Coordinates of C-alpha atoms in Angstrom, one line a residue:
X2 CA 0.0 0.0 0.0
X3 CA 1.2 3.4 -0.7
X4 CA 2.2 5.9 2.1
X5 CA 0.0 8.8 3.1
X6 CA 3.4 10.4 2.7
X7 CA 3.9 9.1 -1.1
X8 CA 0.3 9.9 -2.3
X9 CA 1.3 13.3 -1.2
X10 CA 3.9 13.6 -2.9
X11 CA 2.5 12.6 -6.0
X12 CA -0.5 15.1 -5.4
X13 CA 2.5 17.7 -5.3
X14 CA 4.4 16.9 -8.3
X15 CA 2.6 13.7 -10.3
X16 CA 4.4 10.5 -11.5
X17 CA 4.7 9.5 -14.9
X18 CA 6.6 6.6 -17.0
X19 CA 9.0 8.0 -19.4
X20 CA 10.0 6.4 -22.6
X21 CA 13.3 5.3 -21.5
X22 CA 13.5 6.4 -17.9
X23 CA 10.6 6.0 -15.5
X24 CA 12.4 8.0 -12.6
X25 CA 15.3 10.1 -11.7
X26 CA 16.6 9.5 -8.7
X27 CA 18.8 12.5 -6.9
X28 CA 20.9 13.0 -3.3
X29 CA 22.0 16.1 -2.4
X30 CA 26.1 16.9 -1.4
X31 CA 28.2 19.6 -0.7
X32 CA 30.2 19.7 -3.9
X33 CA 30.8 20.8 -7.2
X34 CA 31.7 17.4 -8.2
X35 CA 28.9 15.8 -10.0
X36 CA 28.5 11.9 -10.2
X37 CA 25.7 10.4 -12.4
X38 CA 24.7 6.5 -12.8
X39 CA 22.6 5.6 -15.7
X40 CA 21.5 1.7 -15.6
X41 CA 20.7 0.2 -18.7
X42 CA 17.4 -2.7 -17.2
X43 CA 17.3 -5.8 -19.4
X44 CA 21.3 -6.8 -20.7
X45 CA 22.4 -4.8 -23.1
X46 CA 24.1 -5.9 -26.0
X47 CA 27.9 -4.9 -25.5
X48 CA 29.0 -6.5 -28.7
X49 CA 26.9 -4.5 -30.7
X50 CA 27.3 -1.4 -28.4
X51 CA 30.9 -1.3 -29.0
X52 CA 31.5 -3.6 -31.9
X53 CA 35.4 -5.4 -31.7
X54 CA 35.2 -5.6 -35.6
X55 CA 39.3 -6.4 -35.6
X56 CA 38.1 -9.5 -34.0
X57 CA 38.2 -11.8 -37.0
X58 CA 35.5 -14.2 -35.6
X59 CA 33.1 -10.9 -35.2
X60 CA 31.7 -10.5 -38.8
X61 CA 31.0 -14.1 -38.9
X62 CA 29.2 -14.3 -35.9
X63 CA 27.2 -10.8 -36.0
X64 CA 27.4 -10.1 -39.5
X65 CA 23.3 -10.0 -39.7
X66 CA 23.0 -7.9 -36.7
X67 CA 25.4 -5.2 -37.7
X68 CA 25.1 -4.8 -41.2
X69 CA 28.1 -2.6 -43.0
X70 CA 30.9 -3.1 -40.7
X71 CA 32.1 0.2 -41.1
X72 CA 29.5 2.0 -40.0
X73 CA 29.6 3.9 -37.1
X74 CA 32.7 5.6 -35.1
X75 CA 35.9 3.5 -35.5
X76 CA 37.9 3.9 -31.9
X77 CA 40.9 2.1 -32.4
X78 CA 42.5 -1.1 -34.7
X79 CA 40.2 -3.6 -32.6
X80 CA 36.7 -1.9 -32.0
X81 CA 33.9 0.5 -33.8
X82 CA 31.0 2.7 -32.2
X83 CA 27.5 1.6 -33.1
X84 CA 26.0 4.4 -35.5
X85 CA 23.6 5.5 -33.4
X86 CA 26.2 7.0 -30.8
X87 CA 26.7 9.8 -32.7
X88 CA 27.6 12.7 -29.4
X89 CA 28.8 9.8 -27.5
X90 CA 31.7 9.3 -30.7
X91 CA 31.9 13.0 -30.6
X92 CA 32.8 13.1 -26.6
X93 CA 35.4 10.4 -27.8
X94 CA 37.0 12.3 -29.9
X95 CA 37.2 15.3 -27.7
X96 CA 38.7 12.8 -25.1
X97 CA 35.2 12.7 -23.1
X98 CA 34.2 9.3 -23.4
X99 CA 35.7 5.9 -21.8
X100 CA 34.9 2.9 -22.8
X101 CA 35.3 -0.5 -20.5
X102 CA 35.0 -3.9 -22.3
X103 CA 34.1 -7.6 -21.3
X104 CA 33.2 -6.5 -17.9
X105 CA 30.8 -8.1 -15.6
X106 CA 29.6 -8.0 -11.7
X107 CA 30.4 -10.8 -10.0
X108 CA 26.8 -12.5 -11.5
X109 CA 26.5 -15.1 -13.3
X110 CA 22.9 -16.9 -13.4
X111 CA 21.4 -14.4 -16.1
X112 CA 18.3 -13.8 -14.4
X113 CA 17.1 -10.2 -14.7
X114 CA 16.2 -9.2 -11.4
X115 CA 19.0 -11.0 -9.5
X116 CA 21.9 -9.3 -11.9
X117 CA 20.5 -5.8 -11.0
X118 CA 20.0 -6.5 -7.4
X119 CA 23.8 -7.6 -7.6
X120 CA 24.6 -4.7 -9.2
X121 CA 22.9 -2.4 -7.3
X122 CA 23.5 -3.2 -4.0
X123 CA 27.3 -4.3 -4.7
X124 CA 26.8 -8.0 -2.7
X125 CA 28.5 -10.7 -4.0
X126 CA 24.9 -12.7 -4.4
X127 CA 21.4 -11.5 -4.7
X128 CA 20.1 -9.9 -1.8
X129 CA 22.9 -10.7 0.2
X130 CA 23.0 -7.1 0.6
X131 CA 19.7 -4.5 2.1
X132 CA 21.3 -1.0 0.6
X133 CA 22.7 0.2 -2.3
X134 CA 26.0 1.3 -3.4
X135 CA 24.9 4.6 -4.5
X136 CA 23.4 5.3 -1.5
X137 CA 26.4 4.0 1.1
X138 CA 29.1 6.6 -1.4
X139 CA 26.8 9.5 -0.3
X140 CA 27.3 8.3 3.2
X141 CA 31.3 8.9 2.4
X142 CA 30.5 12.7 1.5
X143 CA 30.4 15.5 3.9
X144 CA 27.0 16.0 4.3
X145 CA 24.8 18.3 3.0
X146 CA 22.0 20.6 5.6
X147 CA 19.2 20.0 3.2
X148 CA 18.0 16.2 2.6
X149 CA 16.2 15.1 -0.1
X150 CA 12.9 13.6 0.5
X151 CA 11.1 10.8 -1.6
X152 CA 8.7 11.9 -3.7
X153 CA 8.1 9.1 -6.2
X154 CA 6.6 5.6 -5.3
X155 CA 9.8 3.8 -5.0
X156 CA 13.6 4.7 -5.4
X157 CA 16.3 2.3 -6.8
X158 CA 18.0 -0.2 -4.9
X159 CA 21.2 1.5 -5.4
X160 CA 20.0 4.6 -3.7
X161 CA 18.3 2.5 -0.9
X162 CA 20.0 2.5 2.5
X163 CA 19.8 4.8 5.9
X164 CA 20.9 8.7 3.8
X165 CA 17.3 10.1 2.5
X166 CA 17.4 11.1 -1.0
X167 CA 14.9 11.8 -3.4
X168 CA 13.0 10.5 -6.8
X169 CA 11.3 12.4 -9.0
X170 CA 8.9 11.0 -12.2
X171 CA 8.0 14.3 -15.0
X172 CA 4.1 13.8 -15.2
X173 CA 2.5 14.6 -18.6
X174 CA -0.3 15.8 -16.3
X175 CA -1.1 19.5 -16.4
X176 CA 0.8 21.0 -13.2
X177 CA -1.2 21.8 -10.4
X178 CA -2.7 25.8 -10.3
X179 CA -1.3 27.9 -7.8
X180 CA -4.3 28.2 -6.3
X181 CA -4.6 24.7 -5.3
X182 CA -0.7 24.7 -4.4
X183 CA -1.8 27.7 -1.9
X184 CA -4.5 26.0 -0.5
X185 CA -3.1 22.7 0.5
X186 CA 0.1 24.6 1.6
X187 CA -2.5 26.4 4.5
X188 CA -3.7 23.3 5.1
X189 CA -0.7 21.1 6.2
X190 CA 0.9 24.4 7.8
X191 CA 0.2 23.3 10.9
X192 CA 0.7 19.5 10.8
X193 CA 3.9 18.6 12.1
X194 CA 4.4 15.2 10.6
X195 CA 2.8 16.5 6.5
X196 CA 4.3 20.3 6.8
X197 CA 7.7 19.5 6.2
X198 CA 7.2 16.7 3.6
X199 CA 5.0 19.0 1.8
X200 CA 7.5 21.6 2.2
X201 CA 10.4 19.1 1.0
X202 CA 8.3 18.6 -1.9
X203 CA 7.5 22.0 -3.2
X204 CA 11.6 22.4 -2.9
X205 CA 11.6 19.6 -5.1
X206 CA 9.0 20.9 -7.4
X207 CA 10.8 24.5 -7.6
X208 CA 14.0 23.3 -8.9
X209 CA 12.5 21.7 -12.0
X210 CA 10.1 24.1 -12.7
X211 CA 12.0 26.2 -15.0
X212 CA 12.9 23.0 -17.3
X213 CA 9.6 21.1 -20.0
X214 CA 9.8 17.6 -18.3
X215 CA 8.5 15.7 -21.2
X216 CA 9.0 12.1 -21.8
X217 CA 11.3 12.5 -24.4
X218 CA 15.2 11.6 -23.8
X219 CA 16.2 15.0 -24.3
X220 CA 13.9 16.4 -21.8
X221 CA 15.0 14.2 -19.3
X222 CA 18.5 15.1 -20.0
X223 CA 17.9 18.5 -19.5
X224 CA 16.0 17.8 -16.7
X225 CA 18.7 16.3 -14.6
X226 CA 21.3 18.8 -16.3
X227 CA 18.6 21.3 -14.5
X228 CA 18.8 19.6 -11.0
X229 CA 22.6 19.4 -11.1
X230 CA 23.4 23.1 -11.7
X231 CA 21.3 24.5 -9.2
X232 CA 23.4 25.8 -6.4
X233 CA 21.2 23.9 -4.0
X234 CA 20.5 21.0 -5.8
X235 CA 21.8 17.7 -5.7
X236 CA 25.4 16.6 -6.8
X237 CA 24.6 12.6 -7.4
X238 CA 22.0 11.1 -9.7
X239 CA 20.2 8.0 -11.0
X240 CA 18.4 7.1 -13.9
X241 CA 17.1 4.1 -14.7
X242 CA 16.7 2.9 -18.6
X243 CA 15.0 0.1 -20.0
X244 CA 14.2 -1.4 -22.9
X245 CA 17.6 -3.0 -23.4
X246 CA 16.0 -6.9 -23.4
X247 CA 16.6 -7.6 -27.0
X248 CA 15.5 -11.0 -27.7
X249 CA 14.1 -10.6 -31.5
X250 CA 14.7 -8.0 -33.7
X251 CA 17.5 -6.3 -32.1
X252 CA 19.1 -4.5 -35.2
X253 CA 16.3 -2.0 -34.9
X254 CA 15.5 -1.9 -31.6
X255 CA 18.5 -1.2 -30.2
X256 CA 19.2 1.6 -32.8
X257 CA 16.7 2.8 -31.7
X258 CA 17.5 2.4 -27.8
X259 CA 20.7 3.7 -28.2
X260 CA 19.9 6.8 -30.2
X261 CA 17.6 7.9 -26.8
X262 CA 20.5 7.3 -24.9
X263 CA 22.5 9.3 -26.9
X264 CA 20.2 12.3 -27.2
X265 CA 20.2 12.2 -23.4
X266 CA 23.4 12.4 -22.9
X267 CA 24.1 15.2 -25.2
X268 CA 21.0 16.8 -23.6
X269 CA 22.6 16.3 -20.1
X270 CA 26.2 17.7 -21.0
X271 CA 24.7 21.0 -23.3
X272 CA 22.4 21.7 -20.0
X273 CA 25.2 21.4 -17.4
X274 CA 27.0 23.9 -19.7
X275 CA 30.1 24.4 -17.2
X276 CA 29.4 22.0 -15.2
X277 CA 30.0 19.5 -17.2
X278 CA 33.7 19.9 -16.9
X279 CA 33.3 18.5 -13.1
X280 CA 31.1 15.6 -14.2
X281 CA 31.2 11.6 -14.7
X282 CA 28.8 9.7 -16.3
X283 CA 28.7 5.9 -15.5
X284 CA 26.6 3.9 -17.9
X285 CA 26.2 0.0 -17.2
X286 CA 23.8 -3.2 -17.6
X287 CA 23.6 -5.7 -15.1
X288 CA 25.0 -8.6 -17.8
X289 CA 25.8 -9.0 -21.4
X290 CA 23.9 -11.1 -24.3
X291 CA 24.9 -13.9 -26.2
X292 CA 27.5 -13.9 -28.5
X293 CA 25.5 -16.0 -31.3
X294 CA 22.3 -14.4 -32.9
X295 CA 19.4 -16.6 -32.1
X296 CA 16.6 -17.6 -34.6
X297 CA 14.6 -14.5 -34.1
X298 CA 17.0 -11.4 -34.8
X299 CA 18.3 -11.2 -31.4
X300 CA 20.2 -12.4 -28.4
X301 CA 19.9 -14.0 -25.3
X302 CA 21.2 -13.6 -21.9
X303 CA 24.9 -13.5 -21.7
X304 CA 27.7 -12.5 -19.8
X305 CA 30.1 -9.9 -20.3
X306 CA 29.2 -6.6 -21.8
X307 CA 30.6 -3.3 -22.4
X308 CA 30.6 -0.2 -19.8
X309 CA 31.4 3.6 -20.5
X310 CA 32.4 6.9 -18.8
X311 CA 31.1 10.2 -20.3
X312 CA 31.8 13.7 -19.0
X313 CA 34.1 16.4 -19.0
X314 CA 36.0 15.2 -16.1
X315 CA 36.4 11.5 -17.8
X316 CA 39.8 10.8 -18.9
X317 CA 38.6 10.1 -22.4
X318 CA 39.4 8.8 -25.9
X319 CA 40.1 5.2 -25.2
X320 CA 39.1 1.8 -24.8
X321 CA 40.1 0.1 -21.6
X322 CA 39.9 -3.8 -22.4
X323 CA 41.9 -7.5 -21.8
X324 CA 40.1 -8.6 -24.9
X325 CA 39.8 -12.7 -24.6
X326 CA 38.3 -13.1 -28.1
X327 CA 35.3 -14.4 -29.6
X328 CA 36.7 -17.8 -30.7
X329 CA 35.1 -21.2 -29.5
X330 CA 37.8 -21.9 -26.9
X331 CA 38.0 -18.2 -25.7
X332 CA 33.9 -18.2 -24.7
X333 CA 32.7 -18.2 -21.3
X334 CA 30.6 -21.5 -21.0
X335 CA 31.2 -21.9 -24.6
X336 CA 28.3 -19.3 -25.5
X337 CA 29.3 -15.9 -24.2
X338 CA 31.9 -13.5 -24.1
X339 CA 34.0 -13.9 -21.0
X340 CA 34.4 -11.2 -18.5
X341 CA 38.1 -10.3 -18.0
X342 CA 37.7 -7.2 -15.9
X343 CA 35.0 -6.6 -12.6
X344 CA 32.7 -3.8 -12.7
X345 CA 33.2 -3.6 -9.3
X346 CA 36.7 -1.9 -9.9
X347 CA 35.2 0.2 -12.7
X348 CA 32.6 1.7 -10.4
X349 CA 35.2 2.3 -7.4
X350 CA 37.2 3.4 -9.0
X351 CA 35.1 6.0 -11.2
X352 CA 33.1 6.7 -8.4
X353 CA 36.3 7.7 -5.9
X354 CA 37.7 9.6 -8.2
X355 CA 35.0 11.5 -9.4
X356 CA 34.2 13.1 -5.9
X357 CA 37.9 12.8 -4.8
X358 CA 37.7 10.1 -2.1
X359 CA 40.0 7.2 -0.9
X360 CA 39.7 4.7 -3.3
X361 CA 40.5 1.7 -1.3
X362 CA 38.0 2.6 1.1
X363 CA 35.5 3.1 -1.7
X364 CA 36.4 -0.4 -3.1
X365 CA 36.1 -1.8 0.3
X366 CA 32.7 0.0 1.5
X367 CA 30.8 0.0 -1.5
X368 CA 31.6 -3.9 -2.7
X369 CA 32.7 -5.3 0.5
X370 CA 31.3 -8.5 -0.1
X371 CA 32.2 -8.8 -3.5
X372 CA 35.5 -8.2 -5.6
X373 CA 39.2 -8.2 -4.5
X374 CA 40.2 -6.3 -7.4
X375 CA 41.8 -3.2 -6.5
X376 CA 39.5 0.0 -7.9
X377 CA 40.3 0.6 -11.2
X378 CA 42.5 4.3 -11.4
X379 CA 43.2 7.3 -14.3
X380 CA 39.5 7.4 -15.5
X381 CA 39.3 10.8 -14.2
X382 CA 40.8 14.4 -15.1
X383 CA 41.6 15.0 -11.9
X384 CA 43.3 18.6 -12.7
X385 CA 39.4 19.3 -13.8
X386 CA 38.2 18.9 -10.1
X387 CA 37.3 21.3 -7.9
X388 CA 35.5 21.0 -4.7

């Protein structure tokens, strides 16, 4: 049953599904260093994100998923950008964009739910662990006066745990008159438990006022660009995309998912304007696909995929991968393509130095029960940092 507290909330500021991101979740820090996680719900496809077409056994195995070969961005001797990330190869090339191959949590069973619980909450098996890591690295910053308050029926697990934070869904309702704003606002003025939810949400409500929330991937770019730049607004967000199950017809469906993501990003980085130059993006799936094509223009549930850093603070223009190879022998369970680096390290690692914390003590509080790999290090410009 939903809170008193939540319907609230919603009567405040409305809930709606986006097209590829039902919420945006947000916790507010003292810093101008901004940190960004952008989960991609249902395995995407990291061979066909980042295609290794120097692989010789690549063509042969993808050839009717990708088409012309040479389309798209080519990075390096061993692997090409699909077409569709068109900024994203543009952010490459301006040394922007990171790219981190055959990586993988430390799942392995392919279900759905379990491989984003894992991923989410940093345990070394699902639900091993309550909180998320998102939520236990804003318990490493100094923290903020002002705490974020829920205001969406749920937030993600990796923003679960004991610091409050917020969510927040665009509606494609009309927005609430003034008026009626007024008039509840008298009436909860003197409850003590509703005033200062209400209050919280109306804070909530006024910093993305001055952005069109529309369902679009643009809009919702903008619209976190528009919480991040406000000089009381949060410093670390969420957003959850979906869409990224591709089990037929994958050629155009994840064109198509990846040109949203795209226009979000570049939505996100023209809307933080300055700000971009202190910010990471951290894109990543909970598990990879096959590396065959099955019979209905798609793939399966895999393994390893591919991850990526985007921003201005990203140490950029490179792929960071111990390619094993697409051959028979080099396969993971003979069907998919074997991890060879833990996303564990990638998101320490990004993730400490981003906001300019210990990394070892980021790798050991965030994935405690999980990876020995030491955080991975130089993803970030750190001459680009300022507190």
């Amino acid at each position: 049953m939903i809170a008193r507290r939540q319907l609230l909330a919603h009567a405040a500021l409305g809930a709606g599904a986006l097209f590829v991101a039902p919420g945006l979740a947000l916790a507010t820090v003292p810093t101008e260093r901004r940190f960004v996680f952008i989960i991609q719900r249902g395995a995407a496809d990291g061979l066909d994100i980042l295609r290794p077409t120097g692989d010789p056994a690549f063509t042969a195995l993808r050839g009717g998923l990708i088409g012309d070969a040479a389309a798209g961005t080519k990075l390096d001797a061993m692997f090409t950008l699909h077409p569709s990330l068109i900024e994203v190869g543009r952010m490459y090339g301006q040394g922007q964009a990171l790219f981190v191959h055959a990586v993988a949590s430390p799942y392995r069973d392919r279900s759905h739910f379990d491989g984003q619980n894992v991923l989410e909450t940093g345990g070394a098996r699902p639900y091993a662990v309550r909180d998320g890591w998102l939520n236990r690295l804003v318990t490493m910053l100094p923290r903020s006066s002002d705490e974020a308050i829920a205001i969406a029926a749920t937030v993600p697990t990796a923003l679960r745990g004991p610091v409050q934070v917020a969510s927040f869904a665009p509606s494609a309702l009309p927005h609430a008159a003034d008026d009626l704003m007024t008039r509840v606002t008298a009436l909860y003025d003197a409850d003590p438990q509703l005033h200062p939810v209400w209050q919280a949400a109306l804070e909530t409500r006024g910093l993305a006022a001055d952005v069109a929330a529309g369902q679009d991937p643009a809009s919702l770019g903008r619209l976190t660009a528009s919480f991040l730049t406000k000089s009381n607004g949060p410093r670390i967000a969420m957003l959850e995309t979906l869409g990224w199950d591709t089990h037929s017809a994958q050629k155009g469906r994840l064109a198509n998912q990846l040109k949203n993501l795209d226009a979000m990003l570049a939505a996100m980085r023209d809307g933080l304007g300055a700000a971009w130059a202190t910010t990471t993006v951290l894109v990543a799936t909970e598990f990879g696909r096959t590396v065959a094509v099955n019979g209905t223009g798609g793939t399966d549930h895999g393994t390893g995929s591919v991850a990526m850093l985007v921003g201005g603070a990203v140490k950029g223009g490179r792929v960071v991968s111990d390619w094993p190879g697409l051959a028979p022998s080099k396969l993971y369970q003979a069907r998919d393509l074997r991890p060879t680096s833990a996303l564990d390290a990638l998101i320490a690692g990004a993730a400490a130095e981003s906001l300019s914390l210990d990394p070892e003590r980021v790798g050991r509080d965030l994935f405690v029960q999980t990876t020995s790999d030491r955080p991975m290090s130089g993803l970030i410009r750190t001459r680009s940092m300022q507190s």
